[in-house]
Amino acid sequence: MPVITIDGVKIEAQPGKTIIEACLENGITIPHFCWHPSLSVAGNCRMCLVNVGSQKKSPEGTLEVDGEGNPVIMWMPKLQIACATPISDGMFVSTKDDKTLTAQNSVMEFILINHPLDCPICDEAGQCKLQEYAYKFSKGESRFDDIKNHKDKRVAWGPQVMFDGERCISCSRCIRFATEIANQPVLSFVQRGDHVTIETFEGTQFDSPYSMNVIDICPVGALTSIDFRFKARVWDMSFNDSVCPGCSRGCNIKVGVRDNEILRLEPRANPIVNKYWMCDAGRTTQYKWVNANRVSGSYIRSDKGLVLADADTAYTAIAKAIKQYKSDEVMIVVGGMLSNEDVYTVKKLASEVIHTNRLVVVERTDTGFADSFLRTADRNANSHGIASLGITSIKPNEIADYISKNHIKALLVLGDEIIRGDEAILSAVKSLSFFALATFNECQSTEIANVIIGSATYAESEGTYTNITDRVQHFTPAIVTKENMRIMGMKMSRLDKFGAQNDRWTQGDKRDCKQHWRIAQGIAEALGTNFGYKNSESVFDDIVKHVTGYNHMSYDALDSHLGLTLNHAQHPESLGVIYESHTLKPN
Amino acid sequence: MNVTTNTAAQRLTFWEKLYLPEIVKGLVSTLKTMAKPSMTRRYPEERWEPLGSYRGRPVLVQEESGERCVACGLCSRVCPALAIEVRAAETMERDKERYPDLFEINMLRCIYCGFCEEVCPEEAIVMSKDYDIVFHSQEAAIFGKDQLLTPVARLQERLEFLRQYK
Amino acid sequence: MDSIAQTIDAVLYWLAQPNILNILVLSVAKGGLVLNIILVIAAFLVWLERKVSAWMQYRDGPNRVGPFGLLQPLADVLKLYTKEDISPKNADKFFHRLAPVISIAIAISILCVVIPATYIYVGPEKLKFYFSVAPNVNVGMLVILALTSIGVFGVTLAGWSSNNKYSLMGGLRSSAQMISYELSMGLALIGVLMIAGSLDMNNIITSQANGKWNIFFQPLGFIIFLVASFAETNRAPFDLPEAEPELVGGYHTEYSGMKFGLFYLAEYANMATSSAVLTTLFLGGYDAPFAKELLGLQDGTLLMVLVQFGTFFAKVFALLFFFIWVRWTLPRFRYDQLMNLGWKVMLPLSLANILVTGGVMLLLKQFGIL
């Protein structure tokens, strides 16, 4: 393999790699704007210019060294762009010499000529590549004192993406993304020189299901999310690692929260699952139902209607009701969004405490949602995990039959809405003598259920999802509930962390909703069996011990390998280099 | 090693060591002060008008076309006491795209350091001359936009002071 | 006019009758009068303290309530009355309540043997109507010493019963300080008693008649007694029991409302009492040297009594002003300095004072001057 010397450090890389790739693999970052590991090389930002050379050869063919034994290097007359220069054995690269530094400063000065410098009102500020490089590689002086070019601002490229021509530095990342990844080549540079800007072709709009990824890869604030625009500054939000519950792909995400309200979801790089991308549907829909229309607290239906009760009373009510029926008259439905921990505990409740085998999950298939890239038809985020724990699935249209055929008297639904406007299911459920529900949102079921317990969504719980490729992935809570208040602590956003009683920003809703495994454990305890789980990790450790396929897993291992595949936990896949286009400054 | 020679007590003269003459000196001093005029300002009736350099309660500058603030949140970020909360919103009507939908300063937290004024890129938040700030509840101490917006004419002195020393 | 004077004369004559009922009524009436006077004086002192301290610091002091802020103490008392009366959860409730009462009671009861003026003749038999609550107590000085010793109980009890370490420390300091200084105080007195040859307050005053005040014969005794009085009343520079920087509020940390008010009142009442005793012992009491010679007033007449009252209160107020003046001039002593001063300086000095006084008196007797 070729060995190159960069700033005196010898590194080795596959032949055919470019300098920037070889450096990235060895932990050296060369400044760049337009290069992205998943996109083709454009080489138009000129930020990655480096000094490249080779060792001088004597006429006899030997490598020359100077008096002190250092190699004599023949530098190329002009700087080369590291993103498009393949490495060759014996190559010397310098990124710290005056020539390179001058080039970097000049490139920054050029780029900033027409950049409006409106950081205070720009959504990208705080995680902007240009901002970061302006500090690191620019002297901060401009010799340009004319009027800056004015271009179109606030141009909607599609339903999700807003373009600001003045901020654009013409790196073409978005054009290449649209062409290569989204397969919707509607973007193009128009005009020339400093008037260059990007437009969609006439009569088209950039409405690919993955269009919002250009917002993330844009190194500046030229592309902003119409959904998010101006909602919060990035440093005011907390970003906690999670997994998208939208479909069974399990795209790794970061959840942006301020004032205990999710404001946006953005992809977290995972080379094996979703690389750097996620779909627009996940971004725009999977936080809204967490923020609004939630069930908080436990309720018991009596003659006077729903009465607020504490959780223990609700557990006792459920236990009391269940005890009245034979064990095979009790049916339990788990939602497809429940974590492995939740499902495992519910299964334990069903098999060890209630002794019923009528434990099912309802399939949620939407072939229209699937595509060949990330989106899958199976909308149950944890369907493979639930199957791996030995739970049978039924189709939505079989529910009514299942209830009537098996003479079900009591139904316990955790984390799912089974009715969804279906008349047959509604009448079947109404025919039951007892219906208990643990759910996130107000829905048709909450109108008729006998006992309702508010439960925690993916954004409020800790757990694992097993995705469509059987990859077990760990997610952590992002917003604070009464249950997880103590563990959230420093994971909260800047203002929330230090809020006091008299601060209005802390007056946001801290919901009383519990993780499903805790609810299952509570019901089991009311029925006389104590599982003794303290936190999600203790449940997962129990899964690892008792369920084949999960062997050798732990939350720490899942975190360090960005997930592990069932049955292959001992041989984690190589992740390669995880590239972060731009990072948020620590706040 | 403790050096216990030539301490302050040992340097005293005989009369000073006797203590009584020094007490008398002190008594004479306080007695003399009694005869001197007082410096008390009768506050609610006699008010002190601060100079432009005075850092009173922070306010938002309001121009005829509306507030200057673009809700960039830098004041909120720099505030060491976390007194300021800003929420931006988008507007299509004016040439600047955003404005503060909510701008609250918790006057119980504010320490009048003036960092918000210093960091503001729009000269939109400045320290006024108000120094007598009272409220009857903790809720009332959170000043919203209605209490913060102040016409630019009333802040001229401070704005000039800021430009002078920028 | 005459009829009113006659009525008063008749009433006083009736009161002066040496019957048990009359004496009882008279004592209660005088006691009530003294109580009111001392409360008014204490209130006035609070105002004076704040005014003087303000003037000494280029300030105005209270000036809002009433003319010159004179009604400020009234407002203060009103506030104290309306405040919530808290006693700590772990406090000894009974003693916690008792402590301020002891403090104020002792401070006031000392005044029963103080003589602000002599007597007037009333009625046809020229009965003597005395102005002190308990006239002619032949151990008057001992009563004062005994009562001041009890005064320490109030402070100590307050500190102990609050069940708070600051209060307890304050109480302990206070008792240690009071006991230490009582010694020098008592010994400084001996000089005066030797000159007067009696413990009776009347005799002490009459022995100083016509300007032969003890302050001139016993300057050292006076200074020692004065300093000890500061310590006894817990006033600056000896206000260690309530040293705010270290002990929060000292023994009254856990007191609020009118219970605190009583301690506050006791401090000023003690000041007034100390001043009255100092006046009696060293400044000739009610003695106005010019009254008999220059104005030609006779004992037992109303005018004479008025002059005596005036003289007495003028002296007392001069001393009270001095108390306040010192407080706003001198910083607080450190605890070890306080104890050093008490035991190593004042005690030997007061012993020396007795020796010198005795020696001089012997010498003078030898030469037949005395």
Tab-separated table of N, CA and C in Angstrom, chain C residues 191-281:
chain	number	residue	atom	x	y	z
C	191	GLY	N	-14.797	52.106	96.374
C	191	GLY	CA	-14.248	53.435	96.655
C	191	GLY	C	-15.343	54.412	97.040
C	192	VAL	N	-16.400	54.409	96.229
C	192	VAL	CA	-17.520	55.319	96.488
C	192	VAL	C	-18.158	55.015	97.831
C	193	LEU	N	-18.352	53.723	98.092
C	193	LEU	CA	-19.004	53.338	99.349
C	193	LEU	C	-18.145	53.740	100.545
C	194	MET	N	-16.823	53.624	100.366
C	194	MET	CA	-15.925	54.013	101.460
C	194	MET	C	-16.074	55.485	101.770
C	195	ILE	N	-16.203	56.288	100.712
C	195	ILE	CA	-16.355	57.727	100.943
C	195	ILE	C	-17.694	58.016	101.584
C	196	ALA	N	-18.751	57.377	101.027
C	196	ALA	CA	-20.085	57.642	101.549
C	196	ALA	C	-20.294	56.974	102.900
C	197	GLY	N	-19.652	55.830	103.083
C	197	GLY	CA	-19.812	55.103	104.332
C	197	GLY	C	-21.169	54.472	104.460
C	198	SER	N	-21.855	54.276	103.373
C	198	SER	CA	-23.205	53.721	103.459
C	198	SER	C	-23.570	53.078	102.129
C	199	LEU	N	-24.524	52.088	102.199
C	199	LEU	CA	-25.039	51.485	100.976
C	199	LEU	C	-26.326	52.160	100.557
C	200	ASP	N	-26.838	53.051	101.414
C	200	ASP	CA	-28.087	53.742	101.134
C	200	ASP	C	-27.863	54.765	100.037
C	201	MET	N	-28.726	54.735	98.993
C	201	MET	CA	-28.558	55.659	97.865
C	201	MET	C	-28.661	57.101	98.335
C	202	ASN	N	-29.569	57.345	99.300
C	202	ASN	CA	-29.726	58.709	99.818
C	202	ASN	C	-28.413	59.233	100.370
C	203	ASN	N	-27.777	58.370	101.173
C	203	ASN	CA	-26.534	58.795	101.789
C	203	ASN	C	-25.445	59.005	100.756
C	204	ILE	N	-25.421	58.144	99.753
C	204	ILE	CA	-24.399	58.288	98.707
C	204	ILE	C	-24.559	59.636	98.029
C	205	ILE	N	-25.831	60.009	97.784
C	205	ILE	CA	-26.061	61.283	97.093
C	205	ILE	C	-25.730	62.459	98.017
C	206	THR	N	-26.212	62.364	99.220
C	206	THR	CA	-25.978	63.505	100.119
C	206	THR	C	-24.490	63.685	100.409
C	207	SER	N	-23.729	62.570	100.381
C	207	SER	CA	-22.297	62.708	100.618
C	207	SER	C	-21.610	63.472	99.494
C	208	GLN	N	-22.288	63.562	98.339
C	208	GLN	CA	-21.679	64.274	97.220
C	208	GLN	C	-22.256	65.667	97.087
C	209	ALA	N	-23.020	66.094	98.028
C	209	ALA	CA	-23.764	67.340	97.898
C	209	ALA	C	-22.830	68.522	97.616
C	210	ASN	N	-23.427	69.515	96.979
C	210	ASN	CA	-22.737	70.763	96.674
C	210	ASN	C	-21.469	70.575	95.838
C	211	GLY	N	-21.597	69.742	94.805
C	211	GLY	CA	-20.485	69.654	93.835
C	211	GLY	C	-19.339	68.784	94.267
C	212	LYS	N	-19.442	68.144	95.423
C	212	LYS	CA	-18.341	67.260	95.827
C	212	LYS	C	-18.583	65.875	95.213
C	213	TRP	N	-18.687	65.876	93.878
C	213	TRP	CA	-19.059	64.648	93.194
C	213	TRP	C	-17.930	63.631	93.234
C	214	ASN	N	-18.297	62.399	93.268
C	214	ASN	CA	-17.294	61.343	93.378
C	214	ASN	C	-16.379	61.257	92.163
C	215	ILE	N	-16.895	61.758	91.017
C	215	ILE	CA	-16.068	61.686	89.816
C	215	ILE	C	-14.743	62.412	90.049
C	216	PHE	N	-14.765	63.460	90.903
C	216	PHE	CA	-13.517	64.205	91.153
C	216	PHE	C	-12.609	63.459	92.119
C	217	PHE	N	-13.210	62.717	93.047
C	217	PHE	CA	-12.400	61.991	94.039
C	217	PHE	C	-12.061	60.575	93.577
C	218	GLN	N	-12.890	60.060	92.707
C	218	GLN	CA	-12.695	58.672	92.245
C	218	GLN	C	-12.650	58.605	90.716
C	219	PRO	N	-11.748	59.352	90.038
C	219	PRO	CA	-11.772	59.351	88.566
C	219	PRO	C	-11.538	57.955	87.997
C	220	LEU	N	-10.591	57.227	88.621
C	220	LEU	CA	-10.283	55.885	88.130
C	220	LEU	C	-11.497	54.973	88.306
C	221	GLY	N	-12.091	55.081	89.501
C	221	GLY	CA	-13.289	54.285	89.782
C	221	GLY	C	-14.373	54.582	88.764
C	222	PHE	N	-14.511	55.878	88.440
C	222	PHE	CA	-15.550	56.267	87.483
C	222	PHE	C	-15.314	55.608	86.123
C	223	ILE	N	-14.043	55.710	85.679
C	223	ILE	CA	-13.750	55.144	84.354
C	223	ILE	C	-13.986	53.630	84.343
C	224	ILE	N	-13.519	52.968	85.400
C	224	ILE	CA	-13.713	51.513	85.467
C	224	ILE	C	-15.187	51.176	85.479
C	225	PHE	N	-15.944	51.912	86.286
C	225	PHE	CA	-17.378	51.634	86.379
C	225	PHE	C	-18.070	51.889	85.046
C	226	LEU	N	-17.622	52.961	84.367
C	226	LEU	CA	-18.208	53.301	83.080
C	226	LEU	C	-17.955	52.189	82.070
C	227	VAL	N	-16.690	51.761	81.982
C	227	VAL	CA	-16.335	50.713	81.022
C	227	VAL	C	-17.100	49.441	81.349
C	228	ALA	N	-17.166	49.121	82.655
C	228	ALA	CA	-17.886	47.913	83.064
C	228	ALA	C	-19.362	48.023	82.711
C	229	SER	N	-19.903	49.245	82.801
C	229	SER	CA	-21.307	49.421	82.441
C	229	SER	C	-21.541	49.106	80.974
C	230	PHE	N	-20.607	49.547	80.130
C	230	PHE	CA	-20.722	49.210	78.707
C	230	PHE	C	-20.790	47.696	78.532
C	231	ALA	N	-19.895	47.019	79.249
C	231	ALA	CA	-19.853	45.568	79.119
C	231	ALA	C	-21.132	44.946	79.671
C	232	GLU	N	-21.611	45.495	80.809
C	232	GLU	CA	-22.806	44.927	81.428
C	232	GLU	C	-24.034	45.084	80.549
C	233	THR	N	-24.091	46.172	79.829
C	233	THR	CA	-25.275	46.412	78.997
C	233	THR	C	-25.104	45.848	77.591
C	234	ASN	N	-23.993	45.163	77.342
C	234	ASN	CA	-23.723	44.589	76.030
C	234	ASN	C	-23.716	45.639	74.928
C	235	ARG	N	-23.204	46.800	75.253
C	235	ARG	CA	-23.163	47.854	74.236
C	235	ARG	C	-21.789	47.860	73.583
C	236	ALA	N	-21.743	48.397	72.362
C	236	ALA	CA	-20.457	48.556	71.692
C	236	ALA	C	-19.549	49.402	72.573
C	237	PRO	N	-18.270	49.171	72.659
C	237	PRO	CA	-17.511	48.194	71.882
C	237	PRO	C	-17.488	46.789	72.494
C	238	PHE	N	-18.398	46.533	73.434
C	238	PHE	CA	-18.406	45.197	74.057
C	238	PHE	C	-19.658	44.410	73.688
C	239	ASP	N	-20.192	44.642	72.484
C	239	ASP	CA	-21.433	43.959	72.126
C	239	ASP	C	-21.148	42.589	71.492
C	240	LEU	N	-20.238	41.870	72.124
C	240	LEU	CA	-19.861	40.569	71.574
C	240	LEU	C	-20.987	39.544	71.534
C	241	PRO	N	-21.887	39.532	72.520
C	241	PRO	CA	-22.921	38.498	72.477
C	241	PRO	C	-23.739	38.566	71.200
C	242	GLU	N	-23.846	39.741	70.600
C	242	GLU	CA	-24.633	39.818	69.377
C	242	GLU	C	-23.745	40.189	68.189
C	243	ALA	N	-22.464	39.743	68.255
C	243	ALA	CA	-21.531	40.071	67.185
C	243	ALA	C	-22.037	39.510	65.863
C	244	GLU	N	-22.611	40.393	65.036
C	244	GLU	CA	-23.264	39.932	63.802
C	244	GLU	C	-22.351	39.125	62.884
C	245	PRO	N	-21.093	39.559	62.674
C	245	PRO	CA	-20.304	38.813	61.691
C	245	PRO	C	-20.079	37.355	62.057
C	246	GLU	N	-19.982	37.055	63.338
C	246	GLU	CA	-19.681	35.671	63.715
C	246	GLU	C	-20.914	34.922	64.210
C	247	LEU	N	-21.787	35.628	64.901
C	247	LEU	CA	-22.852	34.903	65.598
C	247	LEU	C	-24.242	35.228	65.082
C	248	VAL	N	-24.309	35.738	63.828
C	248	VAL	CA	-25.589	36.154	63.274
C	248	VAL	C	-26.217	37.197	64.192
C	249	GLY	N	-27.057	36.820	65.092
C	249	GLY	CA	-27.621	37.814	66.002
C	249	GLY	C	-27.301	37.501	67.445
C	250	GLY	N	-26.405	36.530	67.693
C	250	GLY	CA	-26.104	36.165	69.070
C	250	GLY	C	-27.301	35.550	69.743
C	251	TYR	N	-27.507	35.871	71.011
C	251	TYR	CA	-28.552	35.176	71.769
C	251	TYR	C	-29.940	35.435	71.227
C	252	HIS	N	-30.162	36.536	70.520
C	252	HIS	CA	-31.522	36.750	70.008
C	252	HIS	C	-31.671	36.399	68.523
C	253	THR	N	-30.805	35.512	68.036
C	253	THR	CA	-30.941	35.064	66.638
C	253	THR	C	-32.321	34.486	66.371
C	254	GLU	N	-32.804	33.711	67.302
C	254	GLU	CA	-34.060	32.981	67.069
C	254	GLU	C	-35.284	33.737	67.581
C	255	TYR	N	-35.114	34.996	67.876
C	255	TYR	CA	-36.260	35.749	68.390
C	255	TYR	C	-36.839	36.649	67.321
C	256	SER	N	-38.139	36.772	67.342
C	256	SER	CA	-38.772	37.650	66.363
C	256	SER	C	-39.956	38.317	67.033
C	257	GLY	N	-40.540	39.255	66.341
C	257	GLY	CA	-41.730	39.906	66.852
C	257	GLY	C	-41.462	40.638	68.149
C	258	MET	N	-42.433	40.640	69.022
C	258	MET	CA	-42.313	41.445	70.240
C	258	MET	C	-41.363	40.809	71.251
C	259	LYS	N	-41.105	39.491	71.110
C	259	LYS	CA	-40.106	38.887	72.006
C	259	LYS	C	-38.736	39.494	71.720
C	260	PHE	N	-38.453	39.667	70.448
C	260	PHE	CA	-37.229	40.361	70.091
C	260	PHE	C	-37.315	41.811	70.561
C	261	GLY	N	-38.512	42.376	70.418
C	261	GLY	CA	-38.722	43.755	70.828
C	261	GLY	C	-38.388	43.959	72.291
C	262	LEU	N	-38.719	42.962	73.126
C	262	LEU	CA	-38.435	43.088	74.557
C	262	LEU	C	-36.928	43.121	74.796
C	263	PHE	N	-36.187	42.281	74.084
C	263	PHE	CA	-34.723	42.321	74.218
C	263	PHE	C	-34.178	43.679	73.800
C	264	TYR	N	-34.749	44.153	72.711
C	264	TYR	CA	-34.323	45.439	72.179
C	264	TYR	C	-34.579	46.536	73.197
C	265	LEU	N	-35.776	46.448	73.770
C	265	LEU	CA	-36.171	47.416	74.787
C	265	LEU	C	-35.266	47.287	76.001
C	266	ALA	N	-34.964	46.046	76.379
C	266	ALA	CA	-34.139	45.803	77.560
C	266	ALA	C	-32.762	46.427	77.394
C	267	GLU	N	-32.248	46.377	76.175
C	267	GLU	CA	-30.927	46.968	75.950
C	267	GLU	C	-30.959	48.453	76.274
C	268	TYR	N	-32.007	49.126	75.812
C	268	TYR	CA	-32.084	50.572	76.058
C	268	TYR	C	-32.466	50.875	77.492
C	269	ALA	N	-33.320	50.023	78.059
C	269	ALA	CA	-33.669	50.206	79.464
C	269	ALA	C	-32.422	50.027	80.332
C	270	ASN	N	-31.605	49.040	79.982
C	270	ASN	CA	-30.358	48.832	80.710
C	270	ASN	C	-29.447	50.037	80.612
C	271	MET	N	-29.417	50.613	79.413
C	271	MET	CA	-28.608	51.817	79.233
C	271	MET	C	-29.084	52.908	80.161
C	272	ALA	N	-30.395	53.094	80.177
C	272	ALA	CA	-30.969	54.145	81.026
C	272	ALA	C	-30.664	53.845	82.488
C	273	THR	N	-30.823	52.609	82.909
C	273	THR	CA	-30.553	52.228	84.292
C	273	THR	C	-29.093	52.478	84.649
C	274	SER	N	-28.198	52.013	83.764
C	274	SER	CA	-26.779	52.205	84.029
C	274	SER	C	-26.448	53.678	84.166
C	275	SER	N	-27.046	54.480	83.286
C	275	SER	CA	-26.786	55.912	83.350
C	275	SER	C	-27.280	56.480	84.667
C	276	ALA	N	-28.460	56.018	85.073
C	276	ALA	CA	-29.017	56.516	86.325
C	276	ALA	C	-28.123	56.137	87.496
C	277	VAL	N	-27.629	54.903	87.518
C	277	VAL	CA	-26.762	54.451	88.608
C	277	VAL	C	-25.441	55.224	88.590
C	278	LEU	N	-24.895	55.388	87.394
C	278	LEU	CA	-23.650	56.153	87.257
C	278	LEU	C	-23.836	57.570	87.778
C	279	THR	N	-24.948	58.158	87.410
C	279	THR	CA	-25.240	59.517	87.861
C	279	THR	C	-25.283	59.556	89.384
C	280	THR	N	-25.992	58.596	89.960
C	280	THR	CA	-26.137	58.560	91.406
C	280	THR	C	-24.784	58.398	92.089
C	281	LEU	N	-23.982	57.488	91.554
C	281	LEU	CA	-22.738	57.158	92.250
C	281	LEU	C	-21.642	58.183	92.043
